[in-house]
Amino acid sequence: MNDESNRAGPAGRPTELTPMPVPPPDAKARSGGGSGNSMPVRGRGRTGNLPVELTSFVGRRHEVGETKKMLSASRLVTLTGIGGVGKTRLALRVATDSQRAFTDGSWLIELSELSDPELVTGVVSDVLGLRNHTVDAPLVLLTDNLADKDVLLVLDNCEHLLESVAALAATVLRTCPAVRILATSREPLRVRGEAVTRVPPMQTPNPDHAPSLRGLPGYESIALFLQRAVAAVPTFELTEDNQVAVAQICARLDGLPLPIELAAARLRVMSVHQILDRLSDRYRLLTGGSRAAPDRQKTLRWSIGWSYELCTPQEQRLWARLTVFACSFELDAAEAICGDDDRGGDLLDVVSALVDKSILIREEAGEVVRYRMLDILREYAQEKLQLTGEYPNLRRRFQDWYQELITRAAADIISPRQLHWLDLLDREQPNLRAALHFALSEPDEADAGPRMAVGLSPFWLSRGYVREGRLWLDRVLAAHVGESGADLAKALYLVSLFAGVQGDVAEGVGLLARADSLEDRPGATSMRALRGFVRGFLALYNSDSVSAVMYFDEAIGAAQETEGAAFFHVVSLLGKGLSYVSLGDASKARVCHEEMLALTGALGDFVYCGRSAMIGAWAWWCDGDRTRARAVIEEGIRLSTRADDSFGIGCSLEALAWIEADHDPGCAAVLLGAAAAIWRDVGGTMANYLTGLSYHSDCEQHARRVLGDRQFEEKYQHGSAFSVDNAVGYAFDIQPAPAKKSPEVGTLSRRERQVAELVAEGLTNRAIAAKLVISQRTAQGHVERILSKLGYTSRTQIATWLVEQRHQQNPDPETRTHHS
């Protein structure tokens, strides 16, 4: 478990090496040569994702120098030591100081919240931005990507995943010659070539010989105590009266940063001498413990126990209960799972008290506040929880609450709250994984596993977490071999889709046949929508676009008859449009795109509307309207960027390359390279489908013919080195800059707003005139004035603008209630 965790949050849109939200986006504070409060920065390009230090780094000059020296001589350095000694903070300082030596960045991979060994490689890949949809082994894909990279990987808190981390490290070191690894663990990885250094406690004064007042701050432990003391009580200062007490506190805590920080935090309610008195009493009690346990471990354990005893019974109870969470949590989850049913209103006060006492760490994640505790505090409180007998009931409440969260998210994933749900589920991934584990391990929860995995599938597909989705669906089906039921049939249909997306189309077709045989309610419209949606994409992946159109029509028809089937309706409409692109039918593809705009505009979707842009742009380009085609692409890129959807951005860049080929072959070559970089990260069948279309090969051949092979390759490689942000900036022919503010609703008159709504629904000027009982010329005049006022050039831009306006004007009542 983690003893000084400080997790960097996801960095932004996926790039070749841009951090992603894999685990939840919360920053973890660290203890150890400095503080426990760091915040993540959103990584860009090749700089990495190391968190910014919000408190000073104290001491450790010798350890920093030695670790740098070892890292220059060995490609794997592991920092070992007991919990609370400061391994993580030291590793981060070394990594930060060494950033310039690694041209492709220094990347923190926080493993403390991960309990599943099978997901280690996936977490590393996600942090690096490698969302791969292929069926290939994740470790092979990771090493292929890192083979020519000059990178420092900081693998933090490895002790509970030693075998998996060691296997990954050995393979990376063997196949990626420029990659170096800095690991933290309570024990070595035992990999060939590993250099191990033990992180010692901080320097402490001799308690029997009081040093001078001037010389005392020269000890690292004293300097740390003083800085944290001033943070707790701004008026605190070292004096002749308290210097001996401060020195004895640091000495009796053996120079361990975590208990020193806990002791300094107590100055909010106690004097230095009171702290020393309690510390001395407790220390003497601990000396009678097991002789086999190191004194430092006993002291550290006592320091946490001491903090526990200083809490009220209500605070102790909540501290223990909150360990049911696998990672950070939000207040509404804590209230529902850990609160007393008859005293729920008191929980916020107790949480605040635990924050004040440095038991909980408050972190801002976007517009919400999350809370977490250091894992060493979690481990102690988990033991207390086991003694109370509350654990089984809390685990069930935990599982029930997250099952309900998944159900609500799945029903609302295509709505004006789409981005809210995607971001929330990203933050909650460790807790969601824990809930799935519980559902699959408890006989009484047999029905929950399939229901939760099915409910999370729209999230996994929208975020590109295809491998993780297939892993959980496979586990669900393995746990229910020989059983039947609607949820299991849905799981089989979905796993067949995930297999197809990964490129394992034959396996997907086989799983589809199993799903058909399992489904005992063929007349249910909800199942028909799912079945048609899956069949359509598998047909598309099998190059049978005619059948794909038929299946997608079946799914669309069934979805229109089924409440809550908006996801299948939207994605099937997207698949139908892609089928017409494959068939070369621009007219029908444009109709699909316009229907998509109307539907997503009404529902508030960003992700799939952004992905659909390439279909509409391709159709206008085929009709010779390059200006309108480019405008559609730009709107698609804006939507995909806002949705953090690398796949949608890649689709738009790919189509933009086709559009630009005749006009600017050099630009087309750069865009092809930028799209190829995204396809390397995303992979899967759909990427192969897009690059396999004749438009892709025609674009490349034309650009090569005009530029020559050498210049084409130079521009292609230039584009492939782009971060996603830079690629987007290039597509707009600007340097990366803050996005232009969208026009306000008040820009339009009431009548113009009416007309804009009808435009978004896909109505022609004639249809608008009939609807509003005005002349067609008047309707046309309204549309032209709307375009002029908004600064747009196409009806598509009007529709996408309205999607954004609806999203902004539909505040989330739950967010106001629980997350303000």
PDB file of N, CA and C in Angstrom, residues 627-706:
ATOM      1  N   THR A 627     -14.950  24.548 -48.439  1.00  0.00           N
ATOM      2  CA  THR A 627     -15.112  25.504 -47.342  1.00  0.00           C
ATOM      3  C   THR A 627     -16.083  24.980 -46.293  1.00  0.00           C
ATOM      4  N   ARG A 628     -17.204  24.463 -46.755  1.00  0.00           N
ATOM      5  CA  ARG A 628     -18.179  23.941 -45.797  1.00  0.00           C
ATOM      6  C   ARG A 628     -17.644  22.678 -45.115  1.00  0.00           C
ATOM      7  N   ALA A 629     -16.944  21.865 -45.890  1.00  0.00           N
ATOM      8  CA  ALA A 629     -16.376  20.640 -45.315  1.00  0.00           C
ATOM      9  C   ALA A 629     -15.403  20.975 -44.187  1.00  0.00           C
ATOM     10  N   ARG A 630     -14.560  21.987 -44.435  1.00  0.00           N
ATOM     11  CA  ARG A 630     -13.585  22.354 -43.410  1.00  0.00           C
ATOM     12  C   ARG A 630     -14.281  22.937 -42.170  1.00  0.00           C
ATOM     13  N   ALA A 631     -15.348  23.703 -42.378  1.00  0.00           N
ATOM     14  CA  ALA A 631     -16.080  24.271 -41.249  1.00  0.00           C
ATOM     15  C   ALA A 631     -16.677  23.163 -40.381  1.00  0.00           C
ATOM     16  N   VAL A 632     -17.198  22.125 -41.026  1.00  0.00           N
ATOM     17  CA  VAL A 632     -17.757  20.998 -40.272  1.00  0.00           C
ATOM     18  C   VAL A 632     -16.659  20.322 -39.448  1.00  0.00           C
ATOM     19  N   ILE A 633     -15.488  20.121 -40.062  1.00  0.00           N
ATOM     20  CA  ILE A 633     -14.369  19.491 -39.356  1.00  0.00           C
ATOM     21  C   ILE A 633     -13.948  20.324 -38.148  1.00  0.00           C
ATOM     22  N   GLU A 634     -13.867  21.620 -38.321  1.00  0.00           N
ATOM     23  CA  GLU A 634     -13.435  22.472 -37.207  1.00  0.00           C
ATOM     24  C   GLU A 634     -14.405  22.379 -36.039  1.00  0.00           C
ATOM     25  N   GLU A 635     -15.704  22.332 -36.344  1.00  0.00           N
ATOM     26  CA  GLU A 635     -16.679  22.174 -35.271  1.00  0.00           C
ATOM     27  C   GLU A 635     -16.531  20.814 -34.603  1.00  0.00           C
ATOM     28  N   GLY A 636     -16.256  19.795 -35.403  1.00  0.00           N
ATOM     29  CA  GLY A 636     -16.053  18.463 -34.845  1.00  0.00           C
ATOM     30  C   GLY A 636     -14.857  18.422 -33.919  1.00  0.00           C
ATOM     31  N   ILE A 637     -13.772  19.079 -34.316  1.00  0.00           N
ATOM     32  CA  ILE A 637     -12.577  19.110 -33.474  1.00  0.00           C
ATOM     33  C   ILE A 637     -12.874  19.836 -32.164  1.00  0.00           C
ATOM     34  N   ARG A 638     -13.640  20.915 -32.236  1.00  0.00           N
ATOM     35  CA  ARG A 638     -13.974  21.645 -31.003  1.00  0.00           C
ATOM     36  C   ARG A 638     -14.771  20.764 -30.042  1.00  0.00           C
ATOM     37  N   LEU A 639     -15.744  20.042 -30.577  1.00  0.00           N
ATOM     38  CA  LEU A 639     -16.553  19.171 -29.726  1.00  0.00           C
ATOM     39  C   LEU A 639     -15.714  18.037 -29.143  1.00  0.00           C
ATOM     40  N   SER A 640     -14.887  17.410 -29.983  1.00  0.00           N
ATOM     41  CA  SER A 640     -14.065  16.293 -29.500  1.00  0.00           C
ATOM     42  C   SER A 640     -13.042  16.756 -28.480  1.00  0.00           C
ATOM     43  N   THR A 641     -12.515  17.966 -28.683  1.00  0.00           N
ATOM     44  CA  THR A 641     -11.558  18.505 -27.723  1.00  0.00           C
ATOM     45  C   THR A 641     -12.236  18.734 -26.381  1.00  0.00           C
ATOM     46  N   ARG A 642     -13.424  19.292 -26.419  1.00  0.00           N
ATOM     47  CA  ARG A 642     -14.144  19.546 -25.170  1.00  0.00           C
ATOM     48  C   ARG A 642     -14.489  18.240 -24.465  1.00  0.00           C
ATOM     49  N   ALA A 643     -14.747  17.186 -25.240  1.00  0.00           N
ATOM     50  CA  ALA A 643     -15.096  15.887 -24.664  1.00  0.00           C
ATOM     51  C   ALA A 643     -13.866  15.055 -24.318  1.00  0.00           C
ATOM     52  N   ASP A 644     -12.654  15.592 -24.564  1.00  0.00           N
ATOM     53  CA  ASP A 644     -11.416  14.861 -24.296  1.00  0.00           C
ATOM     54  C   ASP A 644     -11.416  13.538 -25.054  1.00  0.00           C
ATOM     55  N   ASP A 645     -11.837  13.582 -26.312  1.00  0.00           N
ATOM     56  CA  ASP A 645     -12.013  12.378 -27.131  1.00  0.00           C
ATOM     57  C   ASP A 645     -10.952  12.328 -28.219  1.00  0.00           C
ATOM     58  N   SER A 646      -9.885  11.613 -27.965  1.00  0.00           N
ATOM     59  CA  SER A 646      -8.795  11.543 -28.936  1.00  0.00           C
ATOM     60  C   SER A 646      -9.230  10.851 -30.217  1.00  0.00           C
ATOM     61  N   PHE A 647     -10.124   9.855 -30.106  1.00  0.00           N
ATOM     62  CA  PHE A 647     -10.571   9.160 -31.303  1.00  0.00           C
ATOM     63  C   PHE A 647     -11.314  10.118 -32.230  1.00  0.00           C
ATOM     64  N   GLY A 648     -12.195  10.935 -31.669  1.00  0.00           N
ATOM     65  CA  GLY A 648     -12.915  11.905 -32.493  1.00  0.00           C
ATOM     66  C   GLY A 648     -11.980  12.902 -33.142  1.00  0.00           C
ATOM     67  N   ILE A 649     -10.964  13.363 -32.407  1.00  0.00           N
ATOM     68  CA  ILE A 649      -9.981  14.281 -32.986  1.00  0.00           C
ATOM     69  C   ILE A 649      -9.229  13.603 -34.108  1.00  0.00           C
ATOM     70  N   GLY A 650      -8.846  12.336 -33.907  1.00  0.00           N
ATOM     71  CA  GLY A 650      -8.148  11.597 -34.963  1.00  0.00           C
ATOM     72  C   GLY A 650      -8.988  11.458 -36.219  1.00  0.00           C
ATOM     73  N   CYS A 651     -10.281  11.183 -36.059  1.00  0.00           N
ATOM     74  CA  CYS A 651     -11.183  11.081 -37.224  1.00  0.00           C
ATOM     75  C   CYS A 651     -11.208  12.397 -37.997  1.00  0.00           C
ATOM     76  N   SER A 652     -11.310  13.511 -37.265  1.00  0.00           N
ATOM     77  CA  SER A 652     -11.375  14.812 -37.922  1.00  0.00           C
ATOM     78  C   SER A 652     -10.066  15.151 -38.625  1.00  0.00           C
ATOM     79  N   LEU A 653      -8.942  14.846 -37.999  1.00  0.00           N
ATOM     80  CA  LEU A 653      -7.642  15.113 -38.636  1.00  0.00           C
ATOM     81  C   LEU A 653      -7.479  14.277 -39.896  1.00  0.00           C
ATOM     82  N   GLU A 654      -7.918  13.023 -39.835  1.00  0.00           N
ATOM     83  CA  GLU A 654      -7.843  12.141 -40.999  1.00  0.00           C
ATOM     84  C   GLU A 654      -8.646  12.721 -42.161  1.00  0.00           C
ATOM     85  N   ALA A 655      -9.904  13.093 -41.889  1.00  0.00           N
ATOM     86  CA  ALA A 655     -10.745  13.647 -42.953  1.00  0.00           C
ATOM     87  C   ALA A 655     -10.209  14.981 -43.443  1.00  0.00           C
ATOM     88  N   LEU A 656      -9.672  15.805 -42.545  1.00  0.00           N
ATOM     89  CA  LEU A 656      -9.122  17.097 -42.955  1.00  0.00           C
ATOM     90  C   LEU A 656      -7.935  16.920 -43.890  1.00  0.00           C
ATOM     91  N   ALA A 657      -7.158  15.860 -43.673  1.00  0.00           N
ATOM     92  CA  ALA A 657      -6.044  15.575 -44.589  1.00  0.00           C
ATOM     93  C   ALA A 657      -6.572  15.304 -45.990  1.00  0.00           C
ATOM     94  N   TRP A 658      -7.652  14.526 -46.102  1.00  0.00           N
ATOM     95  CA  TRP A 658      -8.227  14.254 -47.425  1.00  0.00           C
ATOM     96  C   TRP A 658      -8.680  15.554 -48.086  1.00  0.00           C
ATOM     97  N   ILE A 659      -9.325  16.406 -47.276  1.00  0.00           N
ATOM     98  CA  ILE A 659      -9.870  17.650 -47.816  1.00  0.00           C
ATOM     99  C   ILE A 659      -8.766  18.575 -48.304  1.00  0.00           C
ATOM    100  N   GLU A 660      -7.622  18.607 -47.589  1.00  0.00           N
ATOM    101  CA  GLU A 660      -6.547  19.543 -47.896  1.00  0.00           C
ATOM    102  C   GLU A 660      -5.592  19.044 -48.981  1.00  0.00           C
ATOM    103  N   ALA A 661      -5.702  17.771 -49.366  1.00  0.00           N
ATOM    104  CA  ALA A 661      -4.687  17.187 -50.249  1.00  0.00           C
ATOM    105  C   ALA A 661      -4.516  17.969 -51.548  1.00  0.00           C
ATOM    106  N   ASP A 662      -5.604  18.301 -52.220  1.00  0.00           N
ATOM    107  CA  ASP A 662      -5.493  19.033 -53.490  1.00  0.00           C
ATOM    108  C   ASP A 662      -5.066  20.476 -53.269  1.00  0.00           C
ATOM    109  N   HIS A 663      -5.514  21.076 -52.185  1.00  0.00           N
ATOM    110  CA  HIS A 663      -5.247  22.482 -51.927  1.00  0.00           C
ATOM    111  C   HIS A 663      -3.837  22.708 -51.373  1.00  0.00           C
ATOM    112  N   ASP A 664      -3.413  21.857 -50.444  1.00  0.00           N
ATOM    113  CA  ASP A 664      -2.110  22.026 -49.784  1.00  0.00           C
ATOM    114  C   ASP A 664      -1.568  20.647 -49.426  1.00  0.00           C
ATOM    115  N   PRO A 665      -0.867  19.974 -50.350  1.00  0.00           N
ATOM    116  CA  PRO A 665      -0.361  18.619 -50.090  1.00  0.00           C
ATOM    117  C   PRO A 665       0.562  18.542 -48.881  1.00  0.00           C
ATOM    118  N   GLY A 666       1.340  19.597 -48.629  1.00  0.00           N
ATOM    119  CA  GLY A 666       2.228  19.594 -47.467  1.00  0.00           C
ATOM    120  C   GLY A 666       1.450  19.535 -46.173  1.00  0.00           C
ATOM    121  N   CYS A 667       0.391  20.336 -46.103  1.00  0.00           N
ATOM    122  CA  CYS A 667      -0.482  20.320 -44.926  1.00  0.00           C
ATOM    123  C   CYS A 667      -1.125  18.942 -44.751  1.00  0.00           C
ATOM    124  N   ALA A 668      -1.549  18.343 -45.859  1.00  0.00           N
ATOM    125  CA  ALA A 668      -2.162  17.012 -45.802  1.00  0.00           C
ATOM    126  C   ALA A 668      -1.190  15.986 -45.245  1.00  0.00           C
ATOM    127  N   ALA A 669       0.079  16.071 -45.648  1.00  0.00           N
ATOM    128  CA  ALA A 669       1.084  15.121 -45.153  1.00  0.00           C
ATOM    129  C   ALA A 669       1.266  15.272 -43.645  1.00  0.00           C
ATOM    130  N   VAL A 670       1.304  16.519 -43.162  1.00  0.00           N
ATOM    131  CA  VAL A 670       1.443  16.752 -41.718  1.00  0.00           C
ATOM    132  C   VAL A 670       0.232  16.188 -40.973  1.00  0.00           C
ATOM    133  N   LEU A 671      -0.963  16.423 -41.505  1.00  0.00           N
ATOM    134  CA  LEU A 671      -2.178  15.937 -40.852  1.00  0.00           C
ATOM    135  C   LEU A 671      -2.244  14.418 -40.851  1.00  0.00           C
ATOM    136  N   LEU A 672      -1.801  13.782 -41.935  1.00  0.00           N
ATOM    137  CA  LEU A 672      -1.757  12.318 -41.951  1.00  0.00           C
ATOM    138  C   LEU A 672      -0.831  11.802 -40.855  1.00  0.00           C
ATOM    139  N   GLY A 673       0.307  12.473 -40.673  1.00  0.00           N
ATOM    140  CA  GLY A 673       1.228  12.070 -39.621  1.00  0.00           C
ATOM    141  C   GLY A 673       0.630  12.262 -38.235  1.00  0.00           C
ATOM    142  N   ALA A 674      -0.060  13.380 -38.030  1.00  0.00           N
ATOM    143  CA  ALA A 674      -0.685  13.645 -36.734  1.00  0.00           C
ATOM    144  C   ALA A 674      -1.778  12.615 -36.437  1.00  0.00           C
ATOM    145  N   ALA A 675      -2.586  12.293 -37.453  1.00  0.00           N
ATOM    146  CA  ALA A 675      -3.625  11.277 -37.265  1.00  0.00           C
ATOM    147  C   ALA A 675      -3.001   9.913 -36.991  1.00  0.00           C
ATOM    148  N   ALA A 676      -1.898   9.591 -37.695  1.00  0.00           N
ATOM    149  CA  ALA A 676      -1.237   8.304 -37.493  1.00  0.00           C
ATOM    150  C   ALA A 676      -0.736   8.156 -36.065  1.00  0.00           C
ATOM    151  N   ALA A 677      -0.262   9.268 -35.461  1.00  0.00           N
ATOM    152  CA  ALA A 677       0.196   9.212 -34.069  1.00  0.00           C
ATOM    153  C   ALA A 677      -0.956   8.847 -33.142  1.00  0.00           C
ATOM    154  N   ILE A 678      -2.131   9.396 -33.418  1.00  0.00           N
ATOM    155  CA  ILE A 678      -3.303   9.062 -32.602  1.00  0.00           C
ATOM    156  C   ILE A 678      -3.715   7.620 -32.838  1.00  0.00           C
ATOM    157  N   TRP A 679      -3.679   7.177 -34.098  1.00  0.00           N
ATOM    158  CA  TRP A 679      -4.049   5.780 -34.375  1.00  0.00           C
ATOM    159  C   TRP A 679      -3.091   4.808 -33.699  1.00  0.00           C
ATOM    160  N   ARG A 680      -1.821   5.183 -33.566  1.00  0.00           N
ATOM    161  CA  ARG A 680      -0.880   4.304 -32.848  1.00  0.00           C
ATOM    162  C   ARG A 680      -1.296   4.153 -31.393  1.00  0.00           C
ATOM    163  N   ASP A 681      -1.806   5.232 -30.822  1.00  0.00           N
ATOM    164  CA  ASP A 681      -2.236   5.174 -29.429  1.00  0.00           C
ATOM    165  C   ASP A 681      -3.573   4.452 -29.290  1.00  0.00           C
ATOM    166  N   VAL A 682      -4.507   4.761 -30.185  1.00  0.00           N
ATOM    167  CA  VAL A 682      -5.861   4.227 -30.083  1.00  0.00           C
ATOM    168  C   VAL A 682      -5.939   2.833 -30.660  1.00  0.00           C
ATOM    169  N   GLY A 683      -5.413   2.660 -31.867  1.00  0.00           N
ATOM    170  CA  GLY A 683      -5.399   1.348 -32.508  1.00  0.00           C
ATOM    171  C   GLY A 683      -6.795   0.810 -32.754  1.00  0.00           C
ATOM    172  N   GLY A 684      -6.881  -0.488 -32.942  1.00  0.00           N
ATOM    173  CA  GLY A 684      -8.161  -1.143 -33.095  1.00  0.00           C
ATOM    174  C   GLY A 684      -8.682  -1.129 -34.522  1.00  0.00           C
ATOM    175  N   THR A 685      -9.806  -1.808 -34.695  1.00  0.00           N
ATOM    176  CA  THR A 685     -10.364  -2.012 -36.032  1.00  0.00           C
ATOM    177  C   THR A 685     -10.807  -0.721 -36.696  1.00  0.00           C
ATOM    178  N   MET A 686     -11.413   0.189 -35.948  1.00  0.00           N
ATOM    179  CA  MET A 686     -11.924   1.405 -36.574  1.00  0.00           C
ATOM    180  C   MET A 686     -10.796   2.245 -37.154  1.00  0.00           C
ATOM    181  N   ALA A 687      -9.665   2.304 -36.471  1.00  0.00           N
ATOM    182  CA  ALA A 687      -8.518   3.023 -37.023  1.00  0.00           C
ATOM    183  C   ALA A 687      -8.069   2.377 -38.328  1.00  0.00           C
ATOM    184  N   ASN A 688      -8.034   1.050 -38.352  1.00  0.00           N
ATOM    185  CA  ASN A 688      -7.664   0.345 -39.583  1.00  0.00           C
ATOM    186  C   ASN A 688      -8.689   0.581 -40.688  1.00  0.00           C
ATOM    187  N   TYR A 689      -9.964   0.660 -40.290  1.00  0.00           N
ATOM    188  CA  TYR A 689     -11.026   0.918 -41.263  1.00  0.00           C
ATOM    189  C   TYR A 689     -10.813   2.268 -41.947  1.00  0.00           C
ATOM    190  N   LEU A 690     -10.518   3.298 -41.163  1.00  0.00           N
ATOM    191  CA  LEU A 690     -10.360   4.640 -41.723  1.00  0.00           C
ATOM    192  C   LEU A 690      -9.138   4.730 -42.629  1.00  0.00           C
ATOM    193  N   THR A 691      -8.017   4.173 -42.170  1.00  0.00           N
ATOM    194  CA  THR A 691      -6.797   4.250 -42.986  1.00  0.00           C
ATOM    195  C   THR A 691      -6.858   3.294 -44.166  1.00  0.00           C
ATOM    196  N   GLY A 692      -7.793   2.334 -44.132  1.00  0.00           N
ATOM    197  CA  GLY A 692      -7.934   1.410 -45.253  1.00  0.00           C
ATOM    198  C   GLY A 692      -8.835   1.921 -46.359  1.00  0.00           C
ATOM    199  N   LEU A 693      -9.524   3.034 -46.134  1.00  0.00           N
ATOM    200  CA  LEU A 693     -10.382   3.589 -47.174  1.00  0.00           C
ATOM    201  C   LEU A 693      -9.536   4.149 -48.319  1.00  0.00           C
ATOM    202  N   SER A 694     -10.088   4.144 -49.507  1.00  0.00           N
ATOM    203  CA  SER A 694      -9.338   4.618 -50.673  1.00  0.00           C
ATOM    204  C   SER A 694      -8.979   6.093 -50.548  1.00  0.00           C
ATOM    205  N   TYR A 695      -9.779   6.865 -49.785  1.00  0.00           N
ATOM    206  CA  TYR A 695      -9.499   8.293 -49.637  1.00  0.00           C
ATOM    207  C   TYR A 695      -8.162   8.513 -48.932  1.00  0.00           C
ATOM    208  N   HIS A 696      -7.843   7.637 -48.001  1.00  0.00           N
ATOM    209  CA  HIS A 696      -6.561   7.743 -47.297  1.00  0.00           C
ATOM    210  C   HIS A 696      -5.406   7.480 -48.260  1.00  0.00           C
ATOM    211  N   SER A 697      -5.478   6.390 -48.989  1.00  0.00           N
ATOM    212  CA  SER A 697      -4.378   6.063 -49.909  1.00  0.00           C
ATOM    213  C   SER A 697      -4.284   7.076 -51.044  1.00  0.00           C
ATOM    214  N   ASP A 698      -5.440   7.557 -51.543  1.00  0.00           N
ATOM    215  CA  ASP A 698      -5.415   8.569 -52.599  1.00  0.00           C
ATOM    216  C   ASP A 698      -4.751   9.849 -52.099  1.00  0.00           C
ATOM    217  N   CYS A 699      -5.063  10.229 -50.850  1.00  0.00           N
ATOM    218  CA  CYS A 699      -4.482  11.432 -50.256  1.00  0.00           C
ATOM    219  C   CYS A 699      -2.961  11.288 -50.151  1.00  0.00           C
ATOM    220  N   GLU A 700      -2.516  10.157 -49.624  1.00  0.00           N
ATOM    221  CA  GLU A 700      -1.067   9.952 -49.454  1.00  0.00           C
ATOM    222  C   GLU A 700      -0.359   9.920 -50.806  1.00  0.00           C
ATOM    223  N   GLN A 701      -0.923   9.215 -51.775  1.00  0.00           N
ATOM    224  CA  GLN A 701      -0.267   9.112 -53.083  1.00  0.00           C
ATOM    225  C   GLN A 701      -0.180  10.466 -53.770  1.00  0.00           C
ATOM    226  N   HIS A 702      -1.253  11.263 -53.682  1.00  0.00           N
ATOM    227  CA  HIS A 702      -1.228  12.585 -54.308  1.00  0.00           C
ATOM    228  C   HIS A 702      -0.179  13.473 -53.639  1.00  0.00           C
ATOM    229  N   ALA A 703      -0.142  13.449 -52.306  1.00  0.00           N
ATOM    230  CA  ALA A 703       0.828  14.285 -51.591  1.00  0.00           C
ATOM    231  C   ALA A 703       2.257  13.848 -51.920  1.00  0.00           C
ATOM    232  N   ARG A 704       2.501  12.557 -52.017  1.00  0.00           N
ATOM    233  CA  ARG A 704       3.845  12.070 -52.370  1.00  0.00           C
ATOM    234  C   ARG A 704       4.223  12.489 -53.785  1.00  0.00           C
ATOM    235  N   ARG A 705       3.260  12.429 -54.670  1.00  0.00           N
ATOM    236  CA  ARG A 705       3.535  12.759 -56.066  1.00  0.00           C
ATOM    237  C   ARG A 705       3.912  14.236 -56.204  1.00  0.00           C
ATOM    238  N   VAL A 706       3.235  15.112 -55.456  1.00  0.00           N
ATOM    239  CA  VAL A 706       3.505  16.546 -55.548  1.00  0.00           C
ATOM    240  C   VAL A 706       4.776  16.924 -54.791  1.00  0.00           C
TER     241      VAL A 706
END
